[in-house]
């Protein structure tokens, strides 16, 4: 357990980090992030029964519901994605940007079948994001727009892993999970707990779901899932190494307000219509980079050794932002930023590992192939 903002969070459980990581790839694991759910004083920790919440707001995953006939216009005034094109139940990863083109946060926005948008943002950005959303809603309301926000106090559980996840979850669903594609969601009953939103997504690169569950029944649902032998609890260490193998960014490390979508290799999040309209914050800066090419790019790195890369050497200027030994590949992996001229795959460079120089090579991501599920 490690201390974080007044809570003790699970770094890893009894099996250890390596075993937990590999178990997620081979079977499936349950990640409890509900203990961080503290937004504007609401939300409760799934594993923290009887423990009073700290007096300050914790940086927990922010689950926001956006209602009103102008909800899509509201959302598109803040993010780069084409929210209007989302079908009922469909979601997308998108970016909240600032006027300089920097990434304020990365969000998942779902156009639900219940006439509202469901928005999940990052743990460390909850307070910042909520302030931005509320300020923009107030601006639009002042001009007569119909939009209003509701912050959910649901807990959030993630069940991740191929191929066991689908079998484990299907046993507790009346809905056919085979019809639910990656980045789509439904509201359903899960193992007897009604009112759960099941979204087929996750942070591991595996087939998986995130389950937004009424907080009072989060422990009950978690215990039901953990009653299946294939399901292990997994902590923060496995979560980080799994997402890095999948080439996924960690906000605050790999992307932040000083990094643009063009530099981060995230231009695929910009819808074609949005690129043409240029009606999102920082559009002029971002689209100019697309035309002129950014000066730096996010890249993957691989090399020998069992200790994380810490920095790049000056002959190729750049920064290592995330790194760890890959449990699946048996070598070091990392991501970072290098000058665009040196960003081509196969480029050799030098990194520092425990104050010694070692060779590394720029490598295409994801490092481990993803297993996202697309319904037929």
PDB file of N, CA and C in Angstrom, residues 147-192:
ATOM      1  N   UNK A 147     -28.261  23.512 -21.004  1.00  0.00           N
ATOM      2  CA  UNK A 147     -27.248  22.525 -20.629  1.00  0.00           C
ATOM      3  C   UNK A 147     -27.095  22.560 -19.116  1.00  0.00           C
ATOM      4  N   UNK A 148     -27.010  21.404 -18.509  1.00  0.00           N
ATOM      5  CA  UNK A 148     -26.721  21.358 -17.082  1.00  0.00           C
ATOM      6  C   UNK A 148     -25.987  20.080 -16.745  1.00  0.00           C
ATOM      7  N   UNK A 149     -25.220  20.130 -15.657  1.00  0.00           N
ATOM      8  CA  UNK A 149     -24.306  19.060 -15.277  1.00  0.00           C
ATOM      9  C   UNK A 149     -24.761  18.381 -13.996  1.00  0.00           C
ATOM     10  N   UNK A 150     -24.463  17.101 -13.921  1.00  0.00           N
ATOM     11  CA  UNK A 150     -24.682  16.343 -12.690  1.00  0.00           C
ATOM     12  C   UNK A 150     -23.444  15.491 -12.451  1.00  0.00           C
ATOM     13  N   UNK A 151     -22.839  15.602 -11.272  1.00  0.00           N
ATOM     14  CA  UNK A 151     -21.657  14.810 -10.937  1.00  0.00           C
ATOM     15  C   UNK A 151     -22.109  13.515 -10.277  1.00  0.00           C
ATOM     16  N   UNK A 152     -21.708  12.400 -10.846  1.00  0.00           N
ATOM     17  CA  UNK A 152     -22.079  11.091 -10.323  1.00  0.00           C
ATOM     18  C   UNK A 152     -21.207  10.729  -9.129  1.00  0.00           C
ATOM     19  N   UNK A 153     -21.821  10.091  -8.132  1.00  0.00           N
ATOM     20  CA  UNK A 153     -21.023   9.603  -7.003  1.00  0.00           C
ATOM     21  C   UNK A 153     -20.862   8.087  -7.063  1.00  0.00           C
ATOM     22  N   UNK A 154     -21.051   7.520  -8.254  1.00  0.00           N
ATOM     23  CA  UNK A 154     -20.837   6.085  -8.420  1.00  0.00           C
ATOM     24  C   UNK A 154     -19.385   5.695  -8.185  1.00  0.00           C
ATOM     25  N   UNK A 155     -19.184   4.458  -7.785  1.00  0.00           N
ATOM     26  CA  UNK A 155     -17.848   3.870  -7.744  1.00  0.00           C
ATOM     27  C   UNK A 155     -17.484   3.392  -9.148  1.00  0.00           C
ATOM     28  N   UNK A 156     -16.219   3.086  -9.347  1.00  0.00           N
ATOM     29  CA  UNK A 156     -15.750   2.679 -10.665  1.00  0.00           C
ATOM     30  C   UNK A 156     -14.835   1.465 -10.524  1.00  0.00           C
ATOM     31  N   UNK A 157     -15.232   0.357 -11.147  1.00  0.00           N
ATOM     32  CA  UNK A 157     -14.452  -0.879 -11.136  1.00  0.00           C
ATOM     33  C   UNK A 157     -14.088  -1.236 -12.571  1.00  0.00           C
ATOM     34  N   UNK A 158     -12.872  -1.725 -12.772  1.00  0.00           N
ATOM     35  CA  UNK A 158     -12.430  -2.127 -14.110  1.00  0.00           C
ATOM     36  C   UNK A 158     -12.071  -3.607 -14.098  1.00  0.00           C
ATOM     37  N   UNK A 159     -12.726  -4.371 -14.959  1.00  0.00           N
ATOM     38  CA  UNK A 159     -12.426  -5.789 -15.130  1.00  0.00           C
ATOM     39  C   UNK A 159     -11.736  -5.937 -16.479  1.00  0.00           C
ATOM     40  N   UNK A 160     -10.472  -6.345 -16.469  1.00  0.00           N
ATOM     41  CA  UNK A 160      -9.638  -6.301 -17.664  1.00  0.00           C
ATOM     42  C   UNK A 160      -8.939  -7.639 -17.903  1.00  0.00           C
ATOM     43  N   UNK A 161      -8.933  -8.093 -19.160  1.00  0.00           N
ATOM     44  CA  UNK A 161      -8.142  -9.270 -19.499  1.00  0.00           C
ATOM     45  C   UNK A 161      -8.796 -10.156 -20.533  1.00  0.00           C
ATOM     46  N   UNK A 162      -7.991 -10.593 -21.488  1.00  0.00           N
ATOM     47  CA  UNK A 162      -8.477 -11.499 -22.542  1.00  0.00           C
ATOM     48  C   UNK A 162      -7.908 -12.898 -22.260  1.00  0.00           C
ATOM     49  N   UNK A 163      -8.696 -13.948 -22.445  1.00  0.00           N
ATOM     50  CA  UNK A 163     -10.101 -13.922 -22.880  1.00  0.00           C
ATOM     51  C   UNK A 163     -11.105 -14.064 -21.744  1.00  0.00           C
ATOM     52  N   UNK A 164     -10.642 -14.082 -20.493  1.00  0.00           N
ATOM     53  CA  UNK A 164     -11.525 -14.460 -19.388  1.00  0.00           C
ATOM     54  C   UNK A 164     -12.589 -13.419 -19.071  1.00  0.00           C
ATOM     55  N   UNK A 165     -12.294 -12.132 -19.290  1.00  0.00           N
ATOM     56  CA  UNK A 165     -13.233 -11.092 -18.885  1.00  0.00           C
ATOM     57  C   UNK A 165     -14.635 -11.337 -19.407  1.00  0.00           C
ATOM     58  N   UNK A 166     -14.757 -11.599 -20.706  1.00  0.00           N
ATOM     59  CA  UNK A 166     -16.079 -11.745 -21.314  1.00  0.00           C
ATOM     60  C   UNK A 166     -16.850 -12.912 -20.695  1.00  0.00           C
ATOM     61  N   UNK A 167     -16.164 -14.007 -20.455  1.00  0.00           N
ATOM     62  CA  UNK A 167     -16.828 -15.170 -19.854  1.00  0.00           C
ATOM     63  C   UNK A 167     -17.269 -14.878 -18.427  1.00  0.00           C
ATOM     64  N   UNK A 168     -16.402 -14.231 -17.656  1.00  0.00           N
ATOM     65  CA  UNK A 168     -16.716 -13.926 -16.259  1.00  0.00           C
ATOM     66  C   UNK A 168     -17.898 -12.978 -16.176  1.00  0.00           C
ATOM     67  N   UNK A 169     -17.870 -11.902 -16.961  1.00  0.00           N
ATOM     68  CA  UNK A 169     -18.919 -10.892 -16.868  1.00  0.00           C
ATOM     69  C   UNK A 169     -20.235 -11.394 -17.440  1.00  0.00           C
ATOM     70  N   UNK A 170     -20.177 -12.149 -18.528  1.00  0.00           N
ATOM     71  CA  UNK A 170     -21.407 -12.627 -19.159  1.00  0.00           C
ATOM     72  C   UNK A 170     -22.245 -13.465 -18.198  1.00  0.00           C
ATOM     73  N   UNK A 171     -21.599 -14.147 -17.292  1.00  0.00           N
ATOM     74  CA  UNK A 171     -22.321 -14.977 -16.321  1.00  0.00           C
ATOM     75  C   UNK A 171     -23.220 -14.149 -15.419  1.00  0.00           C
ATOM     76  N   UNK A 172     -22.944 -12.852 -15.299  1.00  0.00           N
ATOM     77  CA  UNK A 172     -23.750 -11.986 -14.442  1.00  0.00           C
ATOM     78  C   UNK A 172     -24.575 -10.973 -15.191  1.00  0.00           C
ATOM     79  N   UNK A 173     -24.695 -11.118 -16.517  1.00  0.00           N
ATOM     80  CA  UNK A 173     -25.446 -10.179 -17.349  1.00  0.00           C
ATOM     81  C   UNK A 173     -26.614 -10.863 -18.032  1.00  0.00           C
ATOM     82  N   UNK A 174     -27.723 -10.129 -18.157  1.00  0.00           N
ATOM     83  CA  UNK A 174     -28.820 -10.611 -18.996  1.00  0.00           C
ATOM     84  C   UNK A 174     -28.619 -10.156 -20.432  1.00  0.00           C
ATOM     85  N   UNK A 175     -27.860  -9.076 -20.631  1.00  0.00           N
ATOM     86  CA  UNK A 175     -27.540  -8.594 -21.972  1.00  0.00           C
ATOM     87  C   UNK A 175     -26.455  -9.464 -22.603  1.00  0.00           C
ATOM     88  N   UNK A 176     -26.414  -9.456 -23.939  1.00  0.00           N
ATOM     89  CA  UNK A 176     -25.412 -10.231 -24.675  1.00  0.00           C
ATOM     90  C   UNK A 176     -24.154  -9.388 -24.838  1.00  0.00           C
ATOM     91  N   UNK A 177     -23.109  -9.735 -24.096  1.00  0.00           N
ATOM     92  CA  UNK A 177     -21.874  -8.959 -24.134  1.00  0.00           C
ATOM     93  C   UNK A 177     -21.212  -9.014 -25.505  1.00  0.00           C
ATOM     94  N   UNK A 178     -21.471 -10.055 -26.282  1.00  0.00           N
ATOM     95  CA  UNK A 178     -20.873 -10.179 -27.615  1.00  0.00           C
ATOM     96  C   UNK A 178     -21.334  -9.075 -28.559  1.00  0.00           C
ATOM     97  N   UNK A 179     -22.435  -8.415 -28.230  1.00  0.00           N
ATOM     98  CA  UNK A 179     -22.941  -7.330 -29.071  1.00  0.00           C
ATOM     99  C   UNK A 179     -22.368  -5.974 -28.686  1.00  0.00           C
ATOM    100  N   UNK A 180     -21.599  -5.938 -27.609  1.00  0.00           N
ATOM    101  CA  UNK A 180     -21.052  -4.676 -27.117  1.00  0.00           C
ATOM    102  C   UNK A 180     -19.615  -4.511 -27.606  1.00  0.00           C
ATOM    103  N   UNK A 181     -19.406  -3.573 -28.534  1.00  0.00           N
ATOM    104  CA  UNK A 181     -18.081  -3.322 -29.102  1.00  0.00           C
ATOM    105  C   UNK A 181     -17.250  -2.414 -28.214  1.00  0.00           C
ATOM    106  N   UNK A 182     -15.961  -2.422 -28.482  1.00  0.00           N
ATOM    107  CA  UNK A 182     -15.011  -1.497 -27.844  1.00  0.00           C
ATOM    108  C   UNK A 182     -15.520  -0.060 -27.947  1.00  0.00           C
ATOM    109  N   UNK A 183     -15.477   0.664 -26.829  1.00  0.00           N
ATOM    110  CA  UNK A 183     -15.896   2.058 -26.703  1.00  0.00           C
ATOM    111  C   UNK A 183     -17.404   2.250 -26.814  1.00  0.00           C
ATOM    112  N   UNK A 184     -18.162   1.197 -26.507  1.00  0.00           N
ATOM    113  CA  UNK A 184     -19.610   1.319 -26.413  1.00  0.00           C
ATOM    114  C   UNK A 184     -20.044   0.931 -25.008  1.00  0.00           C
ATOM    115  N   UNK A 185     -21.220   1.416 -24.587  1.00  0.00           N
ATOM    116  CA  UNK A 185     -21.671   1.145 -23.230  1.00  0.00           C
ATOM    117  C   UNK A 185     -23.170   0.906 -23.172  1.00  0.00           C
ATOM    118  N   UNK A 186     -23.588   0.234 -22.106  1.00  0.00           N
ATOM    119  CA  UNK A 186     -24.990  -0.013 -21.820  1.00  0.00           C
ATOM    120  C   UNK A 186     -25.223   0.175 -20.325  1.00  0.00           C
ATOM    121  N   UNK A 187     -26.470   0.493 -19.978  1.00  0.00           N
ATOM    122  CA  UNK A 187     -26.867   0.486 -18.574  1.00  0.00           C
ATOM    123  C   UNK A 187     -27.606  -0.812 -18.316  1.00  0.00           C
ATOM    124  N   UNK A 188     -27.166  -1.548 -17.310  1.00  0.00           N
ATOM    125  CA  UNK A 188     -27.693  -2.894 -17.120  1.00  0.00           C
ATOM    126  C   UNK A 188     -27.552  -3.313 -15.662  1.00  0.00           C
ATOM    127  N   UNK A 189     -28.008  -4.529 -15.371  1.00  0.00           N
ATOM    128  CA  UNK A 189     -27.821  -5.137 -14.050  1.00  0.00           C
ATOM    129  C   UNK A 189     -26.633  -6.089 -14.126  1.00  0.00           C
ATOM    130  N   UNK A 190     -25.702  -5.955 -13.177  1.00  0.00           N
ATOM    131  CA  UNK A 190     -24.494  -6.778 -13.156  1.00  0.00           C
ATOM    132  C   UNK A 190     -24.474  -7.586 -11.862  1.00  0.00           C
ATOM    133  N   UNK A 191     -24.569  -8.895 -11.993  1.00  0.00           N
ATOM    134  CA  UNK A 191     -24.597  -9.791 -10.838  1.00  0.00           C
ATOM    135  C   UNK A 191     -25.594  -9.314  -9.780  1.00  0.00           C
ATOM    136  N   UNK A 192     -26.778  -8.942 -10.247  1.00  0.00           N
ATOM    137  CA  UNK A 192     -27.848  -8.548  -9.340  1.00  0.00           C
ATOM    138  C   UNK A 192     -27.832  -7.109  -8.903  1.00  0.00           C
TER     139      UNK A 192
END
